[in-house]
mmCIF file of C-alpha atoms in Angstrom:
data_model
loop_
_atom_site.group_PDB
_atom_site.id
_atom_site.type_symbol
_atom_site.label_atom_id
_atom_site.label_comp_id
_atom_site.label_asym_id
_atom_site.label_seq_id
_atom_site.Cartn_x
_atom_site.Cartn_y
_atom_site.Cartn_z
ATOM 1 C CA MET A 90 -3.812 8.303 21.872
ATOM 2 C CA PRO A 91 -2.413 10.644 18.824
ATOM 3 C CA VAL A 92 1.126 10.382 17.212
ATOM 4 C CA THR A 93 2.158 13.259 15.218
ATOM 5 C CA ALA A 94 5.253 12.647 12.960
ATOM 6 C CA THR A 95 7.569 15.225 12.951
ATOM 7 C CA GLU A 96 9.702 16.880 9.692
ATOM 8 C CA ALA A 97 12.270 14.048 9.579
ATOM 9 C CA GLU A 98 9.828 11.486 9.989
ATOM 10 C CA CYS A 99 8.236 12.427 6.902
ATOM 11 C CA ARG A 100 11.213 13.058 4.948
ATOM 12 C CA ALA A 101 11.901 9.112 6.400
ATOM 13 C CA LEU A 102 8.553 7.676 5.186
ATOM 14 C CA ALA A 103 8.282 8.979 1.937
ATOM 15 C CA THR A 104 12.226 7.533 1.596
ATOM 16 C CA PHE A 105 10.409 4.293 2.861
ATOM 17 C CA LEU A 106 7.571 4.021 0.813
ATOM 18 C CA GLY A 107 9.384 5.163 -2.477
ATOM 19 C CA ILE A 108 6.787 8.320 -2.587
ATOM 20 C CA ALA A 109 8.168 12.206 -3.580
ATOM 21 C CA ALA A 110 6.892 13.119 -0.016
ATOM 22 C CA VAL A 111 4.751 12.346 3.443
ATOM 23 C CA GLU A 112 3.328 16.194 3.824
ATOM 24 C CA SER A 113 2.181 15.453 6.865
ATOM 25 C CA CYS A 114 0.972 11.610 9.086
ATOM 26 C CA LYS A 115 -0.882 11.422 12.598
ATOM 27 C CA ALA A 116 -2.303 8.913 13.909
ATOM 28 C CA THR A 117 -4.681 9.023 16.383
ATOM 29 C CA TYR A 118 -4.837 5.146 18.902
ATOM 30 C CA GLU A 119 -6.665 3.358 21.180
ATOM 31 C CA VAL A 120 -4.943 0.902 23.539
ATOM 32 C CA ARG A 121 -6.888 -1.843 25.537
ATOM 33 C CA SER A 122 -5.887 -4.830 27.826
ATOM 34 C CA ARG A 123 -7.712 -7.985 26.898
ATOM 35 C CA ARG A 124 -8.696 -10.696 29.832
ATOM 36 C CA ASP A 125 -6.293 -13.129 28.479
ATOM 37 C CA GLY A 126 -2.949 -10.503 28.296
ATOM 38 C CA GLY A 127 -3.477 -9.470 25.163
ATOM 39 C CA VAL A 128 -4.057 -6.068 23.109
ATOM 40 C CA ILE A 129 -6.067 -4.672 21.183
ATOM 41 C CA VAL A 130 -5.026 -1.714 18.883
ATOM 42 C CA ASN A 131 -7.766 0.505 17.432
ATOM 43 C CA GLY A 132 -7.180 3.585 15.231
ATOM 44 C CA THR A 133 -7.192 6.132 12.635
ATOM 45 C CA VAL A 134 -4.034 6.493 10.110
ATOM 46 C CA GLY A 135 -3.993 10.244 7.918
ATOM 47 C CA ALA A 136 -1.575 11.497 5.632
ATOM 48 C CA ALA A 137 -0.909 14.257 3.449
ATOM 49 C CA VAL A 138 1.778 12.648 0.698
ATOM 50 C CA VAL A 139 2.729 13.272 -2.879
ATOM 51 C CA GLN A 140 3.222 10.281 -4.849
ATOM 52 C CA SER A 141 4.900 10.960 -8.889
ATOM 53 C CA CYS A 142 1.847 10.146 -11.684
ATOM 54 C CA VAL A 143 2.988 7.066 -13.466
ATOM 55 C CA ALA A 144 2.198 8.255 -16.668
ATOM 56 C CA THR A 145 4.172 11.496 -16.402
ATOM 57 C CA LEU A 146 5.476 11.948 -13.454
ATOM 58 C CA ALA A 147 3.691 14.648 -12.581
ATOM 59 C CA PRO A 148 2.908 15.062 -9.177
ATOM 60 C CA VAL A 149 -0.004 13.526 -7.571
ATOM 61 C CA PRO A 150 -1.541 15.090 -3.929
ATOM 62 C CA GLN A 151 -3.228 12.507 -1.912
ATOM 63 C CA THR A 152 -5.178 12.419 1.337
ATOM 64 C CA VAL A 153 -5.119 8.972 3.063
ATOM 65 C CA VAL A 154 -7.055 7.608 6.205
ATOM 66 C CA GLU A 155 -6.807 4.092 7.298
ATOM 67 C CA ARG A 156 -8.097 1.925 9.525
ATOM 68 C CA VAL A 157 -6.712 0.114 12.398
ATOM 69 C CA HIS A 158 -7.964 -2.822 14.277
ATOM 70 C CA ILE A 159 -5.180 -5.003 15.772
ATOM 71 C CA THR A 160 -5.712 -8.021 18.135
ATOM 72 C CA TYR A 161 -2.367 -9.370 19.577
ATOM 73 C CA LEU A 162 -1.832 -11.585 21.731
ATOM 74 C CA PRO A 163 0.179 -13.768 23.652
ATOM 75 C CA PRO A 164 1.856 -16.991 21.678
ATOM 76 C CA THR A 165 0.904 -19.912 24.105
ATOM 77 C CA VAL A 166 -3.482 -18.483 23.532
ATOM 78 C CA ALA A 167 -2.118 -17.135 19.312
ATOM 79 C CA ALA A 168 -1.248 -21.039 19.111
ATOM 80 C CA LYS A 169 -4.456 -22.074 20.821
ATOM 81 C CA LEU A 170 -5.989 -19.837 19.055
ATOM 82 C CA ALA A 171 -5.354 -21.426 15.893
ATOM 83 C CA GLU A 172 -5.760 -24.364 15.675
ATOM 84 C CA GLU A 173 -9.546 -24.076 17.577
ATOM 85 C CA ILE A 174 -10.479 -21.370 14.330
ATOM 86 C CA ASP A 175 -10.735 -21.742 10.570
ATOM 87 C CA PHE A 176 -9.923 -18.003 9.400
ATOM 88 C CA GLU A 177 -11.269 -16.643 6.110
ATOM 89 C CA VAL A 178 -9.450 -15.406 3.929
ATOM 90 C CA THR A 179 -12.282 -11.728 3.663
ATOM 91 C CA GLY A 180 -12.995 -12.250 7.643
ATOM 92 C CA ASP A 181 -11.223 -10.207 9.939
ATOM 93 C CA ASP A 182 -7.232 -10.933 9.881
ATOM 94 C CA PRO A 183 -5.692 -13.784 12.344
ATOM 95 C CA PRO A 184 -4.806 -11.684 16.002
ATOM 96 C CA ASP A 185 -0.838 -11.093 15.736
ATOM 97 C CA VAL A 186 1.425 -12.614 18.604
ATOM 98 C CA LEU A 187 2.693 -10.336 21.410
ATOM 99 C CA ASP A 188 6.080 -10.563 21.559
ATOM 100 C CA GLY A 189 7.279 -9.012 24.021
ATOM 101 C CA THR A 190 6.010 -5.821 26.311
ATOM 102 C CA THR A 191 5.862 -3.453 23.971
ATOM 103 C CA ILE A 192 3.615 -2.283 20.620
ATOM 104 C CA ASP A 193 6.208 -0.771 18.082
ATOM 105 C CA LEU A 194 2.793 2.008 17.299
ATOM 106 C CA GLY A 195 5.141 3.405 14.047
ATOM 107 C CA ALA A 196 5.230 0.789 12.368
ATOM 108 C CA ILE A 197 1.271 0.344 12.559
ATOM 109 C CA THR A 198 2.070 3.892 10.947
ATOM 110 C CA THR A 199 3.783 2.677 8.283
ATOM 111 C CA GLU A 200 1.607 -0.769 7.440
ATOM 112 C CA HIS A 201 -1.500 1.377 7.415
ATOM 113 C CA LEU A 202 -0.228 4.573 5.559
ATOM 114 C CA ALA A 203 1.687 2.496 2.748
ATOM 115 C CA LEU A 204 -1.750 0.191 2.671
ATOM 116 C CA GLY A 205 -3.759 3.737 2.010
ATOM 117 C CA LEU A 206 -1.465 4.315 -0.952
ATOM 118 C CA ASP A 207 -3.198 4.552 -4.484
ATOM 119 C CA PRO A 208 -0.635 2.100 -6.015
ATOM 120 C CA TYR A 209 -1.170 3.655 -9.959
ATOM 121 C CA PRO A 210 -1.572 7.290 -8.705
ATOM 122 C CA ARG A 211 -2.748 9.902 -12.606
ATOM 123 C CA ALA A 212 -2.628 13.347 -12.732
ATOM 124 C CA PRO A 213 -5.649 14.553 -14.375
ATOM 125 C CA GLY A 214 -5.653 14.341 -17.782
ATOM 126 C CA ALA A 215 -2.902 12.013 -17.970
ATOM 127 C CA GLU A 216 -2.513 9.521 -20.533
ATOM 128 C CA PHE A 217 -0.053 6.795 -21.050
ATOM 129 C CA THR A 218 1.505 6.014 -25.072
ATOM 130 C CA VAL A 219 3.475 3.353 -26.362
ATOM 131 C CA ALA A 220 6.706 5.198 -27.666
ATOM 132 C CA GLY A 221 6.796 4.911 -31.393
ATOM 133 C CA GLU A 222 2.541 4.454 -31.251
ATOM 134 C CA THR A 223 0.413 6.847 -33.762
ATOM 135 C CA GLU A 224 -3.094 7.615 -33.778
ATOM 136 C CA GLU A 225 -2.438 6.295 -37.448
ATOM 137 C CA ALA A 226 -2.149 3.183 -36.640
ATOM 138 C CA ASP A 227 -4.671 0.595 -37.090
ATOM 139 C CA ALA A 228 -6.541 -0.115 -34.324
ATOM 140 C CA ASP A 229 -8.227 -2.966 -35.963
ATOM 141 C CA THR A 230 -5.386 -4.917 -35.593
ATOM 142 C CA PRO A 231 -3.980 -5.387 -32.509
ATOM 143 C CA ARG A 232 0.216 -5.718 -32.054
ATOM 144 C CA SER A 233 1.744 -8.289 -30.412
ATOM 145 C CA PRO A 234 4.129 -7.309 -27.884
ATOM 146 C CA PHE A 235 6.623 -8.840 -29.427
ATOM 147 C CA ALA A 236 5.740 -7.595 -32.416
ATOM 148 C CA GLU A 237 6.665 -4.395 -30.868
ATOM 149 C CA LEU A 238 9.789 -5.133 -29.147
ATOM 150 C CA ALA A 239 11.244 -6.586 -32.956
ATOM 151 C CA ARG A 240 10.252 -3.512 -34.412
ATOM 152 C CA LEU A 241 11.762 -1.204 -31.325
ATOM 153 C CA LYS A 242 15.313 -3.368 -31.813
ATOM 154 C CA GLY A 243 15.061 -3.315 -35.765
ATOM 155 C CA ASN A 244 14.304 -6.590 -36.082
ATOM 156 C CA ALA A 245 10.892 -6.584 -37.074
ATOM 157 C CA PRO A 246 9.762 -8.530 -40.905
ATOM 158 C CA ASP A 247 9.384 -5.484 -43.869
ATOM 159 C CA GLY A 248 5.904 -3.946 -43.499
ATOM 160 C CA GLU A 249 5.723 -4.023 -39.639
ATOM 161 C CA ARG A 250 8.905 -0.965 -38.717
#
C-alpha cells in the first residue's frame, strides 16, 4: 500500500521537522493482521529532503530511506506480554498498543522520516570556526570555554584578550 505526500504535505512535514524542505516523501506499507487481534506493519519510508548545514547554513540535500517494522497488540495482549518478557535495549522494539481500530500511517511515516534525518548535516568542505579564533593561536595551549566567554564579555585578564 503506497502512500505519497502531496506538495502541501511535504511543506507541512518540513515545517514540523524544522528543516528547509521535503522535496518528496513516499512510503510503502504491508499491513497484516495477527491471530491475537494485533497488526503488523512492515514497509519503507523514502524521502528527498534539504537540511541546513550546521556550520554554514548552506542547503544540504539528503536522501532518507528507513525500514519500518511495528507490531501493534490489543491492550490486554500487550499487558500480558509485558509481564512475561524482558525486553532488551538492543533487541526488537516492544509492541505498541493498538488503541482503537485504526493505525495512522502518516504518523508512522513522519516518525521514521525524522529518525532518518542527519542530526548534523554539513555541506561539502564546510568547517566550523569559533568567532575570534585565529590561526595564530597557540595550538598547544587549550583555552577554557570560560576564558573565552570572559574574553567575549571584555572581562578577561590582561594578556588573554
